[in-house]
């Protein structure tokens, strides 16, 4: 059995927003300051509910009159419908995006290589929007080594099992540059800003290692120092048949090194 057989089923798909209002529309919807980002990189961001809870974590790329959103395919349909609904009155078109895959800093003709802002050593390859041969809505399944790198850099992918559970601060999006408190309004902005300026964050993102034959599934809950914690995702550790690394949302009162158990398997929080 290969290491990829022990990786969660996370496939990436894209949604494209084109038109004169594309950037302004994305600015009004996402936690990222879309108008101020480097257009040669993919940047993490969140799309939140009015109560501030995150419905999806995305990677965002900006062009002259287009925005590309890269997100788990399992959330793409709901995000597509939401974008269409909120785009009424805007001069934009919402469409299923071109094919996406992992790669290096160079791309073939008709493709665009965009490095990740949180990990410049990796890039996603997107077919160009004007490439008529681009395969629309094609999805790319993340291999284990890519997921391991996502864990290491703290990329907090949200899946259907964890959608609507956490504020963006709980997912470490500030550290990744994916949350701005100075941009204009976006869904959930008031709640998110209130927690930042007046409240106290009660949960945080943490890396963990678990001694188990298979990684825990996304959304698994467990007790850590008598406080509830939730698995975002995990992947089998390279070179090991009985260990996995992953990301979880835990209490801010719990420090790295804290030990826990999931279904009898031993684990501990680790520094990233």
Coordinates of C-alpha atoms in Angstrom, one line a residue:
X1 CA 0.0 0.0 0.0
X2 CA 1.5 3.4 -1.0
X3 CA 1.7 6.4 1.1
X4 CA -0.9 8.1 -1.1
X5 CA -3.4 5.4 -0.1
X6 CA -3.2 6.9 3.4
X7 CA -3.8 10.5 2.3
X8 CA -7.2 12.2 2.7
X9 CA -9.2 12.6 -0.5
X10 CA -8.5 16.3 -1.2
X11 CA -8.8 17.4 -4.8
X12 CA -8.4 21.0 -6.0
X13 CA -10.6 22.8 -8.5
X14 CA -10.8 26.4 -9.7
X15 CA -13.4 29.1 -10.1
X16 CA -12.7 32.1 -12.2
X17 CA -14.2 35.6 -11.9
X18 CA -13.7 37.8 -14.9
X19 CA -14.9 41.3 -15.9
X20 CA -14.4 44.9 -14.9
X21 CA -15.5 44.3 -11.3
X22 CA -13.7 41.0 -10.8
X23 CA -11.1 42.3 -8.3
X24 CA -13.6 44.6 -6.5
X25 CA -16.0 41.7 -6.1
X26 CA -13.3 39.4 -4.7
X27 CA -12.3 42.2 -2.3
X28 CA -15.8 42.4 -1.0
X29 CA -16.1 38.7 -0.3
X30 CA -12.7 37.4 1.0
X31 CA -10.6 38.0 4.1
X32 CA -7.6 38.7 1.9
X33 CA -6.7 42.2 0.8
X34 CA -7.1 41.2 -2.8
X35 CA -6.3 44.7 -4.2
X36 CA -2.9 44.8 -2.5
X37 CA -1.4 41.3 -3.3
X38 CA 1.4 40.3 -5.6
X39 CA -0.2 39.1 -8.8
X40 CA 2.6 36.6 -9.4
X41 CA 1.7 34.5 -6.4
X42 CA -1.2 32.4 -5.0
X43 CA -2.4 33.8 -1.6
X44 CA -4.4 32.0 1.1
X45 CA -7.7 33.5 2.0
X46 CA -11.0 32.6 3.6
X47 CA -14.6 33.0 2.5
X48 CA -16.7 33.4 5.7
X49 CA -20.3 33.3 6.7
X50 CA -22.0 36.5 8.2
X51 CA -21.2 35.1 11.7
X52 CA -17.5 35.1 10.8
X53 CA -17.1 31.3 10.6
X54 CA -15.1 30.0 7.6
X55 CA -17.0 28.2 4.9
X56 CA -13.9 27.7 2.7
X57 CA -10.1 28.3 2.6
X58 CA -8.9 29.2 -0.8
X59 CA -5.8 30.2 -2.8
X60 CA -6.3 33.4 -4.7
X61 CA -4.6 34.7 -7.8
X62 CA -5.3 38.1 -9.4
X63 CA -4.9 39.2 -13.0
X64 CA -5.8 42.5 -14.8
X65 CA -9.5 41.8 -15.0
X66 CA -9.8 38.3 -13.5
X67 CA -9.4 36.4 -10.2
X68 CA -8.8 32.7 -9.9
X69 CA -10.0 30.9 -6.8
X70 CA -8.4 27.5 -6.0
X71 CA -10.2 25.4 -3.4
X72 CA -11.1 21.8 -2.5
X73 CA -13.4 20.3 -5.1
X74 CA -15.8 19.1 -2.4
X75 CA -16.6 22.8 -1.7
X76 CA -16.4 24.1 -5.2
X77 CA -20.1 23.7 -6.1
X78 CA -21.4 25.6 -3.0
X79 CA -18.8 28.3 -3.5
X80 CA -19.7 28.6 -7.2
X81 CA -23.4 29.1 -6.3
X82 CA -22.5 31.6 -3.6
X83 CA -20.4 33.6 -6.0
X84 CA -23.1 33.7 -8.6
X85 CA -25.7 34.8 -6.0
X86 CA -23.5 37.6 -4.6
X87 CA -22.4 38.8 -8.0
X88 CA -25.8 40.1 -9.0
X89 CA -25.4 43.7 -10.1
X90 CA -21.7 43.3 -10.6
X91 CA -20.0 43.4 -14.0
X92 CA -18.5 39.9 -13.6
X93 CA -18.8 36.5 -15.0
X94 CA -18.4 33.4 -12.7
X95 CA -17.3 30.1 -14.3
X96 CA -15.7 26.8 -13.5
X97 CA -12.0 27.4 -13.9
X98 CA -9.3 25.7 -15.9
X99 CA -7.3 22.7 -14.9
X100 CA -4.9 22.9 -11.9
X101 CA -2.0 20.8 -10.9
X102 CA 1.1 21.0 -8.8
X103 CA 4.5 21.7 -10.3
X104 CA 7.6 23.9 -10.3
X105 CA 8.2 27.5 -11.2
X106 CA 8.0 27.0 -15.0
X107 CA 5.0 26.1 -17.1
X108 CA 4.3 25.0 -20.7
X109 CA 2.7 27.2 -23.4
X110 CA -0.9 28.0 -22.5
X111 CA -0.3 27.5 -18.8
X112 CA 0.6 29.8 -15.9
X113 CA 2.8 28.8 -12.9
X114 CA 2.0 30.6 -9.7
X115 CA 4.2 30.0 -6.6
X116 CA 2.5 29.8 -3.2
X117 CA 3.0 33.0 -1.1
X118 CA 3.3 30.8 2.0
X119 CA 5.8 28.4 0.4
X120 CA 7.7 29.8 -2.6
X121 CA 9.3 26.5 -3.3
X122 CA 6.0 25.1 -4.6
X123 CA 3.7 26.3 -7.4
X124 CA 0.4 25.4 -8.9
X125 CA 0.1 25.3 -12.7
X126 CA -3.1 26.8 -14.0
X127 CA -4.2 26.7 -17.7
X128 CA -4.5 30.2 -19.1
X129 CA -8.0 31.6 -19.1
X130 CA -7.8 32.2 -22.9
X131 CA -6.5 28.7 -23.7
X132 CA -9.4 27.1 -25.6
X133 CA -7.9 23.6 -24.9
X134 CA -8.0 24.1 -21.1
X135 CA -10.1 21.4 -19.4
X136 CA -12.8 23.2 -17.4
X137 CA -13.5 22.2 -13.8
X138 CA -10.8 19.5 -13.9
X139 CA -9.6 18.6 -10.4
X140 CA -6.2 17.6 -9.1
X141 CA -5.9 15.2 -6.2
X142 CA -3.3 16.3 -3.7
X143 CA -0.6 13.6 -3.3
X144 CA 0.8 12.8 0.1
X145 CA 4.1 14.8 -0.3
X146 CA 2.1 17.9 -1.3
X147 CA -0.2 17.5 1.7
X148 CA 2.8 17.0 4.0
X149 CA 4.2 20.3 2.7
X150 CA 0.8 21.9 3.4
X151 CA 0.9 20.6 6.9
X152 CA 4.4 21.9 7.4
X153 CA 3.5 25.5 6.3
X154 CA 0.2 25.5 8.1
X155 CA -2.2 25.6 5.1
X156 CA -5.6 25.1 6.9
X157 CA -7.7 23.4 4.3
X158 CA -11.3 23.3 5.2
X159 CA -13.4 20.3 4.1
X160 CA -17.2 19.7 4.3
X161 CA -16.7 18.1 7.7
X162 CA -15.2 21.3 9.2
X163 CA -17.0 24.0 7.2
X164 CA -18.6 26.7 9.3
X165 CA -16.8 25.7 12.5
X166 CA -14.0 28.2 13.0
X167 CA -13.1 31.9 12.7
X168 CA -10.2 32.7 10.4
X169 CA -8.0 33.6 13.3
X170 CA -8.4 30.1 14.7
X171 CA -7.0 28.7 11.4
X172 CA -3.8 30.8 11.5
X173 CA -4.7 32.8 8.4
X174 CA -3.2 36.0 10.0
X175 CA 0.3 34.3 10.0
X176 CA -0.2 33.3 6.3
X177 CA -1.1 36.9 5.3
X178 CA -4.7 35.8 4.4
X179 CA -6.6 38.0 6.8
X180 CA -6.7 41.8 6.7
X181 CA -8.3 44.1 9.3
X182 CA -7.8 47.2 7.3
X183 CA -9.6 46.4 4.0
X184 CA -13.3 47.2 3.5
X185 CA -16.2 45.1 4.6
X186 CA -16.7 41.4 3.7
X187 CA -19.0 38.7 5.1
X188 CA -18.3 38.2 8.8
X189 CA -15.9 41.2 9.0
X190 CA -17.6 42.8 12.0
X191 CA -17.4 39.6 14.2
X192 CA -13.9 38.9 13.1
X193 CA -12.7 42.4 13.9
X194 CA -14.4 42.4 17.2
X195 CA -12.6 39.3 18.3
X196 CA -9.3 40.8 17.1
X197 CA -9.7 44.2 18.8
X198 CA -11.8 43.5 21.9
X199 CA -12.1 39.8 22.4
X200 CA -9.9 36.8 23.3
X201 CA -9.2 34.0 20.8
X202 CA -10.1 30.7 22.4
X203 CA -8.8 28.3 19.7
X204 CA -5.7 28.1 17.5
X205 CA -4.2 26.1 14.7
X206 CA -1.7 23.4 15.8
X207 CA 0.4 20.7 14.1
X208 CA 0.3 17.2 15.5
X209 CA 1.8 13.8 15.1
X210 CA -0.2 10.6 15.8
X211 CA 1.1 7.0 16.1
X212 CA -1.6 5.2 14.1
X213 CA -1.7 2.9 11.1
X214 CA -4.0 5.3 9.3
X215 CA -4.4 9.1 9.6
X216 CA -7.5 10.3 11.4
X217 CA -10.3 11.6 9.1
X218 CA -11.1 15.3 8.8
X219 CA -13.6 16.5 11.5
X220 CA -12.5 13.9 14.1
X221 CA -13.0 15.4 17.5
X222 CA -10.9 14.5 20.6
X223 CA -10.0 15.7 24.0
X224 CA -6.8 17.6 24.7
X225 CA -6.1 18.8 28.2
X226 CA -9.8 18.4 28.9
X227 CA -10.7 20.8 26.0
X228 CA -12.3 19.8 22.7
X229 CA -10.1 19.7 19.6
X230 CA -10.9 19.0 15.9
X231 CA -8.8 17.5 13.1
X232 CA -8.6 19.5 9.9
X233 CA -6.7 16.8 7.9
X234 CA -3.7 14.5 8.3
X235 CA -1.4 12.5 6.1
X236 CA 0.8 9.4 6.6
X237 CA 4.4 10.5 7.4
X238 CA 7.0 9.6 4.8
X239 CA 9.1 6.6 5.7
X240 CA 6.8 5.5 8.5
X241 CA 4.1 2.9 8.5
X242 CA 2.5 3.9 11.8
X243 CA 2.7 7.7 12.1
X244 CA 0.8 10.6 10.5
X245 CA 1.2 14.4 10.6
X246 CA -1.6 16.8 10.5
X247 CA -3.3 20.0 11.5
X248 CA -5.9 20.5 14.2
X249 CA -7.8 23.3 15.9
X250 CA -7.1 23.2 19.7
X251 CA -7.6 25.4 22.7
X252 CA -5.2 28.4 23.0
X253 CA -4.6 27.2 26.6
X254 CA -2.8 24.1 25.3
X255 CA 0.9 24.3 24.5
X256 CA 2.9 22.4 21.9
X257 CA 4.1 19.1 23.2
X258 CA 0.7 18.3 24.9
X259 CA -0.2 14.6 24.5
X260 CA -3.5 13.1 23.5
X261 CA -5.2 9.9 22.3
X262 CA -7.5 9.2 19.4
X263 CA -9.1 5.7 19.3
X264 CA -6.3 4.4 21.5
X265 CA -3.5 5.9 19.4
X266 CA -1.0 8.2 21.0
X267 CA -0.3 11.7 19.7
X268 CA 1.2 15.0 20.6
X269 CA 1.2 18.6 19.4
X270 CA 4.3 19.6 17.5
X271 CA 5.9 22.9 16.6
X272 CA 5.6 23.8 12.9

